[in-house]
CSV table of C-alpha atoms in Angstrom, one decimal:
chain,number,residue,atom,x,y,z
A,1,MET,CA,-41.8,48.0,57.5
A,2,THR,CA,-41.3,44.3,57.5
A,3,ASP,CA,-43.2,41.7,59.5
A,4,GLN,CA,-40.6,40.1,61.7
A,5,ARG,CA,-43.0,37.5,63.2
A,6,THR,CA,-41.9,33.9,62.8
A,7,ARG,CA,-44.4,31.9,60.7
A,8,PRO,CA,-45.3,28.4,61.8
A,9,PHE,CA,-45.0,26.9,58.3
A,10,LEU,CA,-41.8,27.2,56.2
A,11,ILE,CA,-41.9,26.1,52.5
A,12,GLN,CA,-38.4,25.6,51.1
A,13,SER,CA,-37.4,25.3,47.5
A,14,GLN,CA,-35.0,22.5,46.8
A,15,PRO,CA,-32.2,22.6,44.2
A,16,ASP,CA,-34.0,20.0,42.1
A,17,GLY,CA,-37.2,22.2,41.8
A,18,THR,CA,-39.2,20.4,44.4
A,19,PHE,CA,-40.5,21.9,47.7
A,20,ARG,CA,-40.3,20.7,51.3
A,21,LEU,CA,-42.5,21.8,54.3
A,22,THR,CA,-41.1,22.5,57.8
A,23,VAL,CA,-43.6,22.8,60.6
A,24,ARG,CA,-42.2,25.1,63.3
A,25,ASP,CA,-43.1,25.2,67.0
A,26,ILE,CA,-42.6,28.7,68.5
A,27,ARG,CA,-42.3,29.2,72.2
A,28,TYR,CA,-41.1,32.3,74.1
A,29,ASN,CA,-38.6,32.3,76.9
A,30,SER,CA,-39.0,34.3,80.1
A,31,GLN,CA,-37.5,37.4,78.4
A,32,GLY,CA,-39.9,37.3,75.5
A,33,TYR,CA,-37.5,36.0,72.8
A,34,PRO,CA,-38.8,33.3,70.5
A,35,VAL,CA,-37.4,29.8,70.7
A,36,VAL,CA,-38.1,28.0,67.4
A,37,THR,CA,-37.9,24.3,66.7
A,38,GLY,CA,-38.7,22.9,63.3
A,39,THR,CA,-39.6,19.5,62.0
A,40,MET,CA,-39.2,18.9,58.3
A,41,GLN,CA,-41.9,16.7,56.8
A,42,ASP,CA,-41.0,13.6,54.9
A,43,GLU,CA,-43.2,14.5,51.9
A,44,ILE,CA,-41.7,16.1,48.8
A,45,PHE,CA,-44.0,18.4,46.8
A,46,ALA,CA,-43.9,19.4,43.1
A,47,THR,CA,-45.3,22.9,43.8
A,48,SER,CA,-45.5,25.2,46.7
A,49,ALA,CA,-49.3,25.2,46.4
A,50,ALA,CA,-49.2,21.4,47.0
A,51,ALA,CA,-47.2,22.0,50.2
A,52,LYS,CA,-49.7,24.6,51.4
A,53,ASN,CA,-52.6,22.3,50.6
A,54,PHE,CA,-50.8,19.6,52.7
A,55,ALA,CA,-50.3,22.0,55.6
A,56,ARG,CA,-54.0,23.1,55.4
A,57,THR,CA,-55.2,19.5,55.4
A,58,ASN,CA,-52.9,18.0,58.0
A,59,PHE,CA,-52.0,20.9,60.3
A,60,ASN,CA,-55.1,23.2,60.0
A,61,ALA,CA,-52.9,26.0,58.5
A,62,LYS,CA,-54.5,29.3,57.7
A,63,ALA,CA,-53.6,32.0,55.1
A,64,GLY,CA,-50.7,34.2,56.2
A,65,GLN,CA,-49.0,31.4,58.3
A,66,TYR,CA,-46.5,30.5,55.5
A,67,ALA,CA,-42.9,31.7,55.0
A,68,THR,CA,-40.8,30.8,52.0
A,69,ALA,CA,-37.1,30.3,51.6
């Protein structure tokens, strides 16, 4: 069974081998469906661990709140 929950931090691999972080804001409409808006951060990271560290430092991210693409 897969966890279908939307995670608030998305780490995306870029074609050049770098990583970008998107911070997602998740709200639910009156029928309970998620409405997701994302803001890609300006920073470019060499590793996904660096992106996670940035999210922990700047957005108080916790383990399990990351999704990758």
